[in-house]
mmCIF file of C-alpha atoms in Angstrom:
data_model
loop_
_atom_site.group_PDB
_atom_site.id
_atom_site.type_symbol
_atom_site.label_atom_id
_atom_site.label_comp_id
_atom_site.label_asym_id
_atom_site.label_seq_id
_atom_site.Cartn_x
_atom_site.Cartn_y
_atom_site.Cartn_z
ATOM 1 C CA MET A 16 0.000 0.000 0.000
ATOM 2 C CA LYS A 17 1.528 3.271 -1.149
ATOM 3 C CA ALA A 18 1.203 6.337 1.076
ATOM 4 C CA ILE A 19 1.587 10.027 0.365
ATOM 5 C CA ALA A 20 2.188 11.935 3.573
ATOM 6 C CA ASP A 21 2.665 15.516 4.718
ATOM 7 C CA ILE A 22 4.592 15.557 7.963
ATOM 8 C CA SER A 23 4.986 18.511 10.319
ATOM 9 C CA ILE A 24 7.197 17.778 13.307
ATOM 10 C CA ILE A 25 7.264 20.228 16.207
ATOM 11 C CA PRO A 26 9.919 19.671 18.884
ATOM 12 C CA LEU A 27 8.905 21.064 22.297
ATOM 13 C CA GLY A 28 11.172 22.179 25.102
ATOM 14 C CA VAL A 29 14.061 23.254 22.887
ATOM 15 C CA GLY A 30 13.227 26.907 22.342
ATOM 16 C CA LEU A 31 12.056 28.630 19.199
ATOM 17 C CA SER A 32 14.555 27.553 16.574
ATOM 18 C CA LEU A 33 13.187 24.363 15.136
ATOM 19 C CA SER A 34 15.128 24.224 11.882
ATOM 20 C CA PRO A 35 18.018 22.007 13.096
ATOM 21 C CA TYR A 36 15.463 19.345 14.002
ATOM 22 C CA VAL A 37 13.528 19.703 10.778
ATOM 23 C CA ALA A 38 16.810 19.351 8.907
ATOM 24 C CA ALA A 39 17.666 16.172 10.823
ATOM 25 C CA CYS A 40 14.325 14.650 9.817
ATOM 26 C CA GLU A 41 14.816 15.663 6.193
ATOM 27 C CA GLN A 42 17.996 13.633 6.258
ATOM 28 C CA VAL A 43 16.173 10.648 7.739
ATOM 29 C CA PHE A 44 13.566 10.806 4.984
ATOM 30 C CA ARG A 45 16.262 11.124 2.312
ATOM 31 C CA ASP A 46 18.174 8.193 3.708
ATOM 32 C CA ALA A 47 14.942 6.189 3.548
ATOM 33 C CA GLY A 48 14.561 7.013 -0.136
ATOM 34 C CA LEU A 49 11.305 8.895 0.379
ATOM 35 C CA GLU A 50 12.310 11.955 -1.682
ATOM 36 C CA PRO A 51 11.068 14.565 0.813
ATOM 37 C CA LYS A 52 9.777 17.823 -0.589
ATOM 38 C CA LEU A 53 10.219 20.466 2.106
ATOM 39 C CA HIS A 54 7.639 23.267 2.225
ATOM 40 C CA ALA A 55 6.978 26.134 4.603
ATOM 41 C CA ASN A 56 4.871 24.083 7.031
ATOM 42 C CA GLY A 57 6.036 20.516 6.684
ATOM 43 C CA THR A 58 7.533 17.952 4.359
ATOM 44 C CA ASN A 59 5.843 15.802 1.756
ATOM 45 C CA VAL A 60 7.025 12.235 1.290
ATOM 46 C CA GLU A 61 5.758 9.313 -0.745
ATOM 47 C CA GLY A 62 6.548 5.630 -0.642
ATOM 48 C CA ASP A 63 5.451 2.320 0.729
ATOM 49 C CA TRP A 64 3.322 2.716 3.879
ATOM 50 C CA ASP A 65 5.797 0.768 6.023
ATOM 51 C CA ALA A 66 8.786 2.743 4.749
ATOM 52 C CA VAL A 67 7.063 6.063 5.501
ATOM 53 C CA MET A 68 6.075 4.981 8.999
ATOM 54 C CA GLU A 69 9.471 3.477 9.759
ATOM 55 C CA ALA A 70 11.171 6.726 8.734
ATOM 56 C CA LEU A 71 8.813 8.777 10.868
ATOM 57 C CA LYS A 72 9.601 6.576 13.854
ATOM 58 C CA THR A 73 13.331 6.939 13.217
ATOM 59 C CA CYS A 74 12.819 10.675 13.065
ATOM 60 C CA HIS A 75 11.112 10.780 16.481
ATOM 61 C CA GLU A 76 13.806 8.531 17.932
ATOM 62 C CA GLU A 77 16.596 10.663 16.496
ATOM 63 C CA LEU A 78 15.116 13.920 17.767
ATOM 64 C CA HIS A 79 14.699 12.448 21.251
ATOM 65 C CA ALA A 80 18.335 11.293 21.039
ATOM 66 C CA MET A 81 19.286 14.899 20.133
ATOM 67 C CA GLY A 82 17.746 15.956 23.455
ATOM 68 C CA VAL A 83 14.210 16.870 22.467
ATOM 69 C CA PRO A 84 12.002 15.871 25.414
ATOM 70 C CA ARG A 85 8.636 16.152 23.660
ATOM 71 C CA ILE A 86 7.518 16.011 20.047
ATOM 72 C CA ALA A 87 4.170 16.942 18.511
ATOM 73 C CA THR A 88 3.770 15.711 14.952
ATOM 74 C CA ASN A 89 0.922 16.427 12.601
ATOM 75 C CA MET A 90 0.597 14.141 9.606
ATOM 76 C CA ARG A 91 -1.737 14.146 6.632
ATOM 77 C CA LEU A 92 -1.743 10.694 5.147
ATOM 78 C CA GLY A 93 -3.384 9.516 1.950
ATOM 79 C CA THR A 94 -3.864 6.104 0.395
ATOM 80 C CA ARG A 95 -5.929 5.140 -2.640
ATOM 81 C CA THR A 96 -6.797 1.991 -4.532
ATOM 82 C CA ASP A 97 -8.548 3.460 -7.584
ATOM 83 C CA ARG A 98 -5.328 4.440 -9.328
ATOM 84 C CA ASP A 99 -1.671 5.027 -8.790
ATOM 85 C CA ALA A 100 -1.006 8.439 -7.343
ATOM 86 C CA SER A 101 2.097 10.577 -6.994
ATOM 87 C CA MET A 102 2.865 13.903 -5.376
ATOM 88 C CA GLU A 103 3.829 15.325 -8.739
ATOM 89 C CA ALA A 104 0.578 14.198 -10.353
ATOM 90 C CA LYS A 105 -1.488 15.742 -7.554
ATOM 91 C CA ILE A 106 0.112 19.146 -8.079
ATOM 92 C CA GLU A 107 -0.041 18.863 -11.861
ATOM 93 C CA SER A 108 -3.731 18.023 -11.728
ATOM 94 C CA VAL A 109 -4.510 21.261 -9.866
ATOM 95 C CA ARG A 110 -2.281 23.333 -12.163
ATOM 96 C CA GLU A 111 -4.128 22.068 -15.238
ATOM 97 C CA LYS A 112 -7.427 23.230 -13.792
ATOM 98 C CA MET A 113 -5.965 26.658 -13.054
ATOM 99 C CA GLU A 114 -4.774 27.207 -16.594
ATOM 100 C CA LEU A 115 -8.273 26.767 -17.960
ATOM 101 C CA MET B 2 8.360 4.453 22.667
ATOM 102 C CA LYS B 3 4.820 5.273 23.742
ATOM 103 C CA ALA B 4 2.618 7.343 21.458
ATOM 104 C CA ILE B 5 -0.556 9.313 22.070
ATOM 105 C CA ALA B 6 -2.400 9.919 18.816
ATOM 106 C CA ASP B 7 -5.497 11.696 17.602
ATOM 107 C CA ILE B 8 -6.681 10.117 14.379
ATOM 108 C CA SER B 9 -9.223 11.543 11.959
ATOM 109 C CA ILE B 10 -9.953 9.279 9.013
ATOM 110 C CA ILE B 11 -11.900 10.649 6.054
ATOM 111 C CA PRO B 12 -13.061 8.139 3.425
ATOM 112 C CA LEU B 13 -13.500 9.703 -0.027
ATOM 113 C CA GLY B 14 -15.727 8.533 -2.844
ATOM 114 C CA VAL B 15 -18.365 6.943 -0.614
ATOM 115 C CA GLY B 16 -20.773 9.831 -0.177
ATOM 116 C CA LEU B 17 -21.446 11.890 2.906
ATOM 117 C CA SER B 18 -22.168 9.333 5.583
ATOM 118 C CA LEU B 19 -18.818 8.501 7.094
ATOM 119 C CA SER B 20 -19.935 6.959 10.375
ATOM 120 C CA PRO B 21 -19.912 3.292 9.242
ATOM 121 C CA TYR B 22 -16.234 3.682 8.373
ATOM 122 C CA VAL B 23 -15.378 5.499 11.575
ATOM 123 C CA ALA B 24 -17.137 2.726 13.491
ATOM 124 C CA ALA B 25 -15.118 0.080 11.657
ATOM 125 C CA CYS B 26 -11.890 1.817 12.668
ATOM 126 C CA GLU B 27 -13.035 2.122 16.265
ATOM 127 C CA GLN B 28 -13.370 -1.636 16.290
ATOM 128 C CA VAL B 29 -9.865 -2.036 14.860
ATOM 129 C CA PHE B 30 -8.433 0.193 17.579
ATOM 130 C CA ARG B 31 -10.363 -1.673 20.288
ATOM 131 C CA ASP B 32 -9.193 -5.033 18.983
ATOM 132 C CA ALA B 33 -5.640 -3.681 19.146
ATOM 133 C CA GLY B 34 -6.118 -2.796 22.816
ATOM 134 C CA LEU B 35 -5.603 0.922 22.205
ATOM 135 C CA GLU B 36 -8.658 2.043 24.192
ATOM 136 C CA PRO B 37 -9.933 4.548 21.618
ATOM 137 C CA LYS B 38 -11.747 7.614 22.934
ATOM 138 C CA LEU B 39 -14.061 8.801 20.183
ATOM 139 C CA HIS B 40 -14.711 12.545 19.959
ATOM 140 C CA ALA B 41 -16.557 14.746 17.491
ATOM 141 C CA ASN B 42 -13.621 15.115 15.103
ATOM 142 C CA GLY B 43 -11.497 12.023 15.537
ATOM 143 C CA THR B 44 -10.417 9.328 17.956
ATOM 144 C CA ASN B 45 -7.708 9.424 20.584
ATOM 145 C CA VAL B 46 -5.613 6.330 21.159
ATOM 146 C CA GLU B 47 -2.545 5.588 23.255
ATOM 147 C CA GLY B 48 -0.120 2.729 23.237
ATOM 148 C CA ASP B 49 3.184 1.537 21.946
ATOM 149 C CA TRP B 50 4.225 3.374 18.762
ATOM 150 C CA ASP B 51 4.268 0.182 16.693
ATOM 151 C CA ALA B 52 0.863 -0.942 17.959
ATOM 152 C CA VAL B 53 -0.705 2.429 17.097
ATOM 153 C CA MET B 54 0.804 2.457 13.623
ATOM 154 C CA GLU B 55 -0.074 -1.154 12.937
ATOM 155 C CA ALA B 56 -3.698 -0.503 13.908
ATOM 156 C CA LEU B 57 -3.846 2.581 11.690
ATOM 157 C CA LYS B 58 -2.567 0.534 8.769
ATOM 158 C CA THR B 59 -5.139 -2.193 9.441
ATOM 159 C CA CYS B 60 -7.782 0.495 9.499
ATOM 160 C CA HIS B 61 -6.773 1.829 6.045
ATOM 161 C CA GLU B 62 -6.629 -1.715 4.690
ATOM 162 C CA GLU B 63 -10.040 -2.592 6.104
ATOM 163 C CA LEU B 64 -11.699 0.537 4.737
ATOM 164 C CA HIS B 65 -10.235 -0.098 1.284
ATOM 165 C CA ALA B 66 -11.552 -3.687 1.579
ATOM 166 C CA MET B 67 -14.984 -2.210 2.408
ATOM 167 C CA GLY B 68 -14.839 -0.445 -0.955
ATOM 168 C CA VAL B 69 -13.418 2.954 -0.033
ATOM 169 C CA PRO B 70 -11.231 4.018 -2.988
ATOM 170 C CA ARG B 71 -9.424 6.893 -1.285
ATOM 171 C CA ILE B 72 -8.674 7.776 2.330
ATOM 172 C CA ALA B 73 -7.388 11.033 3.801
ATOM 173 C CA THR B 74 -6.207 10.685 7.376
ATOM 174 C CA ASN B 75 -5.062 13.446 9.680
ATOM 175 C CA MET B 76 -3.092 12.376 12.717
ATOM 176 C CA ARG B 77 -1.695 14.306 15.664
ATOM 177 C CA LEU B 78 1.018 12.228 17.232
ATOM 178 C CA GLY B 79 2.894 12.892 20.450
ATOM 179 C CA THR B 80 5.878 11.228 22.072
ATOM 180 C CA ARG B 81 7.883 12.347 25.114
ATOM 181 C CA THR B 82 10.867 11.158 27.067
ATOM 182 C CA ASP B 83 10.741 13.509 30.068
ATOM 183 C CA ARG B 84 7.984 11.605 31.821
ATOM 184 C CA ASP B 85 5.283 9.061 31.302
ATOM 185 C CA ALA B 86 2.182 10.579 29.795
ATOM 186 C CA SER B 87 -1.399 9.423 29.412
ATOM 187 C CA MET B 88 -4.476 10.809 27.726
ATOM 188 C CA GLU B 89 -6.247 10.978 31.084
ATOM 189 C CA ALA B 90 -3.373 12.910 32.678
ATOM 190 C CA LYS B 91 -3.314 15.420 29.816
ATOM 191 C CA ILE B 92 -6.986 16.251 30.275
ATOM 192 C CA GLU B 93 -6.709 16.286 34.066
ATOM 193 C CA SER B 94 -3.797 18.702 33.895
ATOM 194 C CA VAL B 95 -5.864 21.232 31.954
ATOM 195 C CA ARG B 96 -8.872 20.802 34.226
ATOM 196 C CA GLU B 97 -6.787 21.555 37.303
ATOM 197 C CA LYS B 98 -5.665 24.845 35.776
ATOM 198 C CA MET B 99 -9.243 25.781 34.971
ATOM 199 C CA GLU B 100 -10.432 25.283 38.532
ATOM 200 C CA LEU B 101 -7.919 27.810 39.829
ATOM 201 C CA MET C 14 -22.391 29.167 7.932
ATOM 202 C CA LYS C 15 -21.972 26.860 10.927
ATOM 203 C CA ALA C 16 -18.572 25.364 11.662
ATOM 204 C CA ILE C 17 -17.500 22.402 13.755
ATOM 205 C CA ALA C 18 -13.836 22.650 14.645
ATOM 206 C CA ASP C 19 -11.198 20.658 16.463
ATOM 207 C CA ILE C 20 -8.471 22.963 17.686
ATOM 208 C CA SER C 21 -5.039 21.941 18.972
ATOM 209 C CA ILE C 22 -2.933 24.873 20.130
ATOM 210 C CA ILE C 23 0.763 24.327 20.818
ATOM 211 C CA PRO C 24 2.659 27.175 22.495
ATOM 212 C CA LEU C 25 6.383 27.168 21.683
ATOM 213 C CA GLY C 26 9.211 28.626 23.737
ATOM 214 C CA VAL C 27 7.526 28.166 27.108
ATOM 215 C CA GLY C 28 8.812 24.765 28.102
ATOM 216 C CA LEU C 29 6.942 21.497 28.337
ATOM 217 C CA SER C 30 3.924 22.300 30.464
ATOM 218 C CA LEU C 31 1.276 23.463 28.060
ATOM 219 C CA SER C 32 -1.818 23.010 30.215
ATOM 220 C CA PRO C 33 -2.005 26.595 31.580
ATOM 221 C CA TYR C 34 -2.228 27.832 27.995
ATOM 222 C CA VAL C 35 -4.760 25.228 26.951
ATOM 223 C CA ALA C 36 -6.846 26.188 29.994
ATOM 224 C CA ALA C 37 -6.684 29.878 29.023
ATOM 225 C CA CYS C 38 -8.020 29.028 25.563
ATOM 226 C CA GLU C 39 -10.778 26.874 27.013
ATOM 227 C CA GLN C 40 -11.925 29.932 28.911
ATOM 228 C CA VAL C 41 -11.853 32.036 25.731
ATOM 229 C CA PHE C 42 -14.002 29.458 23.944
ATOM 230 C CA ARG C 43 -16.432 29.271 26.870
ATOM 231 C CA ASP C 44 -16.727 33.033 27.039
ATOM 232 C CA ALA C 45 -17.535 32.985 23.329
ATOM 233 C CA GLY C 46 -20.383 30.522 23.937
ATOM 234 C CA LEU C 47 -18.786 27.804 21.833
ATOM 235 C CA GLU C 48 -19.251 25.015 24.408
ATOM 236 C CA PRO C 49 -15.742 23.565 24.065
ATOM 237 C CA LYS C 50 -15.348 19.827 24.605
ATOM 238 C CA LEU C 51 -11.795 19.225 25.737
ATOM 239 C CA HIS C 52 -10.176 15.950 24.706
ATOM 240 C CA ALA C 53 -6.681 14.514 25.027
ATOM 241 C CA ASN C 54 -5.333 16.166 21.886
ATOM 242 C CA GLY C 55 -7.398 19.292 21.354
ATOM 243 C CA THR C 56 -10.751 20.898 21.906
ATOM 244 C CA ASN C 57 -13.916 20.596 19.857
ATOM 245 C CA VAL C 58 -16.096 23.662 19.388
ATOM 246 C CA GLU C 59 -19.143 24.389 17.283
ATOM 247 C CA GLY C 60 -20.831 27.633 16.332
ATOM 248 C CA ASP C 61 -21.082 30.258 13.670
ATOM 249 C CA TRP C 62 -17.957 30.373 11.480
ATOM 250 C CA ASP C 63 -17.166 33.954 12.458
ATOM 251 C CA ALA C 64 -17.601 33.267 16.174
ATOM 252 C CA VAL C 65 -15.250 30.272 16.019
ATOM 253 C CA MET C 66 -12.595 32.206 14.113
ATOM 254 C CA GLU C 67 -12.896 35.270 16.313
ATOM 255 C CA ALA C 68 -12.428 33.127 19.415
ATOM 256 C CA LEU C 69 -9.402 31.410 17.923
ATOM 257 C CA LYS C 70 -7.855 34.807 17.172
ATOM 258 C CA THR C 71 -8.543 35.973 20.726
ATOM 259 C CA CYS C 72 -6.898 32.812 21.956
ATOM 260 C CA HIS C 73 -3.695 33.456 19.958
ATOM 261 C CA GLU C 74 -3.681 37.091 21.113
ATOM 262 C CA GLU C 75 -4.173 36.124 24.734
ATOM 263 C CA LEU C 76 -1.419 33.510 24.688
ATOM 264 C CA HIS C 77 0.993 35.988 23.105
ATOM 265 C CA ALA C 78 -0.018 38.469 25.846
ATOM 266 C CA MET C 79 0.789 35.750 28.428
ATOM 267 C CA GLY C 80 4.325 35.714 27.016
ATOM 268 C CA VAL C 81 4.159 32.924 24.456
ATOM 269 C CA PRO C 82 6.469 33.960 21.607
ATOM 270 C CA ARG C 83 5.326 31.412 19.044
ATOM 271 C CA ILE C 84 2.162 29.383 18.564
ATOM 272 C CA ALA C 85 1.505 26.421 16.272
ATOM 273 C CA THR C 86 -2.172 25.592 15.928
ATOM 274 C CA ASN C 87 -3.681 22.662 14.096
ATOM 275 C CA MET C 88 -7.359 22.923 13.265
ATOM 276 C CA ARG C 89 -9.803 20.488 11.677
ATOM 277 C CA LEU C 90 -12.722 22.476 10.371
ATOM 278 C CA GLY C 91 -15.954 21.171 8.918
ATOM 279 C CA THR C 92 -18.884 22.869 7.193
ATOM 280 C CA ARG C 93 -21.834 21.297 5.416
ATOM 281 C CA THR C 94 -24.919 22.442 3.559
ATOM 282 C CA ASP C 95 -26.792 19.158 3.156
ATOM 283 C CA ARG C 96 -28.127 19.137 6.684
ATOM 284 C CA ASP C 97 -27.648 20.617 10.101
ATOM 285 C CA ALA C 98 -24.838 18.966 11.982
ATOM 286 C CA SER C 99 -23.771 18.934 15.619
ATOM 287 C CA MET C 100 -20.846 17.484 17.508
ATOM 288 C CA GLU C 101 -23.256 15.351 19.545
ATOM 289 C CA ALA C 102 -24.934 13.968 16.420
ATOM 290 C CA LYS C 103 -21.583 13.074 14.850
ATOM 291 C CA ILE C 104 -20.582 10.995 17.863
ATOM 292 C CA GLU C 105 -24.045 9.439 18.187
ATOM 293 C CA SER C 106 -24.008 8.425 14.535
ATOM 294 C CA VAL C 107 -20.811 6.416 15.006
ATOM 295 C CA ARG C 108 -22.052 4.844 18.240
ATOM 296 C CA GLU C 109 -25.201 3.581 16.532
ATOM 297 C CA LYS C 110 -23.095 1.811 13.922
ATOM 298 C CA MET C 111 -20.978 0.194 16.606
ATOM 299 C CA GLU C 112 -23.955 -1.292 18.443
ATOM 300 C CA LEU C 113 -25.087 -3.156 15.342
ATOM 301 C CA MET D 27 -0.986 39.784 13.734
ATOM 302 C CA LYS D 28 0.628 37.977 10.824
ATOM 303 C CA ALA D 29 -0.256 34.346 10.144
ATOM 304 C CA ILE D 30 1.452 31.629 8.143
ATOM 305 C CA ALA D 31 -0.978 28.868 7.298
ATOM 306 C CA ASP D 32 -0.981 25.508 5.550
ATOM 307 C CA ILE D 33 -4.462 24.725 4.317
ATOM 308 C CA SER D 34 -5.717 21.366 3.100
ATOM 309 C CA ILE D 35 -9.319 21.451 1.891
ATOM 310 C CA ILE D 36 -11.132 18.180 1.256
ATOM 311 C CA PRO D 37 -14.523 18.368 -0.463
ATOM 312 C CA LEU D 38 -16.804 15.443 0.378
ATOM 313 C CA GLY D 39 -19.660 14.036 -1.668
ATOM 314 C CA VAL D 40 -18.221 15.006 -5.052
ATOM 315 C CA GLY D 41 -16.297 11.872 -5.917
ATOM 316 C CA LEU D 42 -12.569 11.379 -6.107
ATOM 317 C CA SER D 43 -11.343 14.200 -8.302
ATOM 318 C CA LEU D 44 -10.666 17.059 -5.951
ATOM 319 C CA SER D 45 -8.408 19.185 -8.135
ATOM 320 C CA PRO D 46 -11.118 21.483 -9.579
ATOM 321 C CA TYR D 47 -11.988 22.516 -6.036
ATOM 322 C CA VAL D 48 -8.403 22.951 -4.955
ATOM 323 C CA ALA D 49 -7.859 25.107 -8.049
ATOM 324 C CA ALA D 50 -10.876 27.254 -7.158
ATOM 325 C CA CYS D 51 -9.431 27.889 -3.696
ATOM 326 C CA GLU D 52 -6.016 28.716 -5.134
ATOM 327 C CA GLN D 53 -7.723 31.447 -7.118
ATOM 328 C CA VAL D 54 -9.456 32.756 -3.997
ATOM 329 C CA PHE D 55 -6.128 32.928 -2.161
ATOM 330 C CA ARG D 56 -4.476 34.663 -5.122
ATOM 331 C CA ASP D 57 -7.267 37.185 -5.379
ATOM 332 C CA ALA D 58 -6.780 37.885 -1.677
ATOM 333 C CA GLY D 59 -3.097 38.626 -2.263
ATOM 334 C CA LEU D 60 -1.934 35.755 -0.063
ATOM 335 C CA GLU D 61 0.585 34.352 -2.574
ATOM 336 C CA PRO D 62 -0.414 30.706 -2.165
ATOM 337 C CA LYS D 63 2.317 28.091 -2.608
ATOM 338 C CA LEU D 64 0.636 24.882 -3.682
ATOM 339 C CA HIS D 65 2.225 21.618 -2.546
ATOM 340 C CA ALA D 66 1.230 17.972 -2.800
ATOM 341 C CA ASN D 67 -0.940 17.995 0.327
ATOM 342 C CA GLY D 68 -2.163 21.553 0.747
ATOM 343 C CA THR D 69 -1.375 25.180 0.115
ATOM 344 C CA ASN D 70 0.769 27.548 2.130
ATOM 345 C CA VAL D 71 -0.332 31.148 2.507
ATOM 346 C CA GLU D 72 0.932 34.069 4.545
ATOM 347 C CA GLY D 73 -0.618 37.383 5.399
ATOM 348 C CA ASP D 74 -2.575 39.285 7.994
ATOM 349 C CA TRP D 75 -4.602 36.927 10.226
ATOM 350 C CA ASP D 76 -7.917 38.452 9.162
ATOM 351 C CA ALA D 77 -7.061 38.281 5.464
ATOM 352 C CA VAL D 78 -6.113 34.605 5.719
ATOM 353 C CA MET D 79 -9.277 33.740 7.619
ATOM 354 C CA GLU D 80 -11.517 35.778 5.341
ATOM 355 C CA ALA D 81 -10.071 34.029 2.283
ATOM 356 C CA LEU D 82 -10.575 30.606 3.871
ATOM 357 C CA LYS D 83 -14.204 31.474 4.556
ATOM 358 C CA THR D 84 -14.673 32.652 0.964
ATOM 359 C CA CYS D 85 -13.159 29.387 -0.170
ATOM 360 C CA HIS D 86 -15.652 27.303 1.840
ATOM 361 C CA GLU D 87 -18.515 29.464 0.604
ATOM 362 C CA GLU D 88 -17.405 29.183 -3.006
ATOM 363 C CA LEU D 89 -17.033 25.407 -2.859
ATOM 364 C CA HIS D 90 -20.486 25.041 -1.314
ATOM 365 C CA ALA D 91 -21.793 27.292 -4.121
ATOM 366 C CA MET D 92 -20.104 24.937 -6.614
ATOM 367 C CA GLY D 93 -22.254 22.154 -5.183
ATOM 368 C CA VAL D 94 -19.972 20.631 -2.559
ATOM 369 C CA PRO D 95 -22.248 19.520 0.297
ATOM 370 C CA ARG D 96 -19.556 18.929 2.914
ATOM 371 C CA ILE D 97 -16.011 20.211 3.397
ATOM 372 C CA ALA D 98 -13.300 18.972 5.764
ATOM 373 C CA THR D 99 -10.409 21.393 6.082
ATOM 374 C CA ASN D 100 -7.173 20.844 7.955
ATOM 375 C CA MET D 101 -5.155 23.937 8.743
ATOM 376 C CA ARG D 102 -1.752 24.430 10.358
ATOM 377 C CA LEU D 103 -1.562 27.977 11.581
ATOM 378 C CA GLY D 104 1.425 29.785 13.038
ATOM 379 C CA THR D 105 1.853 33.178 14.675
ATOM 380 C CA ARG D 106 4.891 34.599 16.452
ATOM 381 C CA THR D 107 5.817 37.781 18.250
ATOM 382 C CA ASP D 108 9.566 37.271 18.712
ATOM 383 C CA ARG D 109 10.435 38.222 15.174
ATOM 384 C CA ASP D 110 9.018 38.680 11.720
ATOM 385 C CA ALA D 111 8.629 35.384 9.908
ATOM 386 C CA SER D 112 8.048 34.448 6.297
ATOM 387 C CA MET D 113 7.442 31.184 4.475
ATOM 388 C CA GLU D 114 10.629 31.732 2.471
ATOM 389 C CA ALA D 115 12.698 32.298 5.606
ATOM 390 C CA LYS D 116 11.345 29.144 7.240
ATOM 391 C CA ILE D 117 12.424 27.007 4.291
ATOM 392 C CA GLU D 118 15.762 28.785 3.960
ATOM 393 C CA SER D 119 16.501 28.234 7.632
ATOM 394 C CA VAL D 120 16.147 24.470 7.245
ATOM 395 C CA ARG D 121 18.176 24.418 4.030
ATOM 396 C CA GLU D 122 21.085 26.184 5.734
ATOM 397 C CA LYS D 123 21.181 23.502 8.421
ATOM 398 C CA MET D 124 21.197 20.775 5.793
ATOM 399 C CA GLU D 125 24.184 22.173 3.948
ATOM 400 C CA LEU D 126 26.314 22.013 7.068
#
């Protein structure tokens, strides 16, 4: 089962600069082959459900190991069986409608 | 690693009545021993990270098997290492502050 | 236009104890007549769209006034035109399916 | 008060092709001067709190007018008082950490 996910990870108890932690997770997602697409409020990844979830777990574990005592993640997670989907196709589909 | 999660599962392509699908997921979470607490916009569960994620996957699989072609889930997911947390304690902690 | 919302407000830069801030927002929602239902990962409110949004703004303003430098809110927000909805009815509808 | 928001709007009861509705909202955000940045699971906007919220309301109203009976939106919403923030700066800040 393929999953497309949008992951926003908020480390708590480490002050206001969250970017070092976001960067660490980007690396985890890259290492997992999930081709993360960073945006202003999260990161989009796509891949096999288990690979996405395993990477997210590694990310939480790594942030805790970096000294983050509490993490609040928000994830949007999509699966579909009617056809193959991709992040690129989702964006392209909206762009086509806008050009009309 | 313990996780506390708030899961909102939206089946797409099956009309407007979503409650049969939400009920099916409640049963999955119960069977997994996650003690789901249903609320108006999702379900709260707590348990071992892997157990929570495995149940969520089963839920997506079961809904697709029920004929749902597309699923959009939103999950809030918390982990912490500073102390043991529980859903009950989180609510209680807010209530105490409100009584002051 | 009526809205049913699930609001999770995370104050950043104030350490790990978030409950005083959640309690302050509960009071804002109560004062606005939105009948907040606190749960383990957020608060459900229902009311006129403008009233919900105005209360959420007041909540952010109040937390900043309490010294919170950064706030990350996650909101699930539902509107519908096919029939009148309520938080109570949404929960009841799922419970009925589970008793079958 | 400036807000940076990530808005995911899911129309229900209109089948599986959501892109026409997402495109309609993109136009609403553009018309409001919010410079929406579409990504695979939502759209990022930044602007004055009231402008963001007014545009989101217009978006719900327009989709209902297009015949969508039910809408489920998920919004991540950030405000901060410690310094001026922008979507571009948030992304840049993470990228800098990754180059190290």
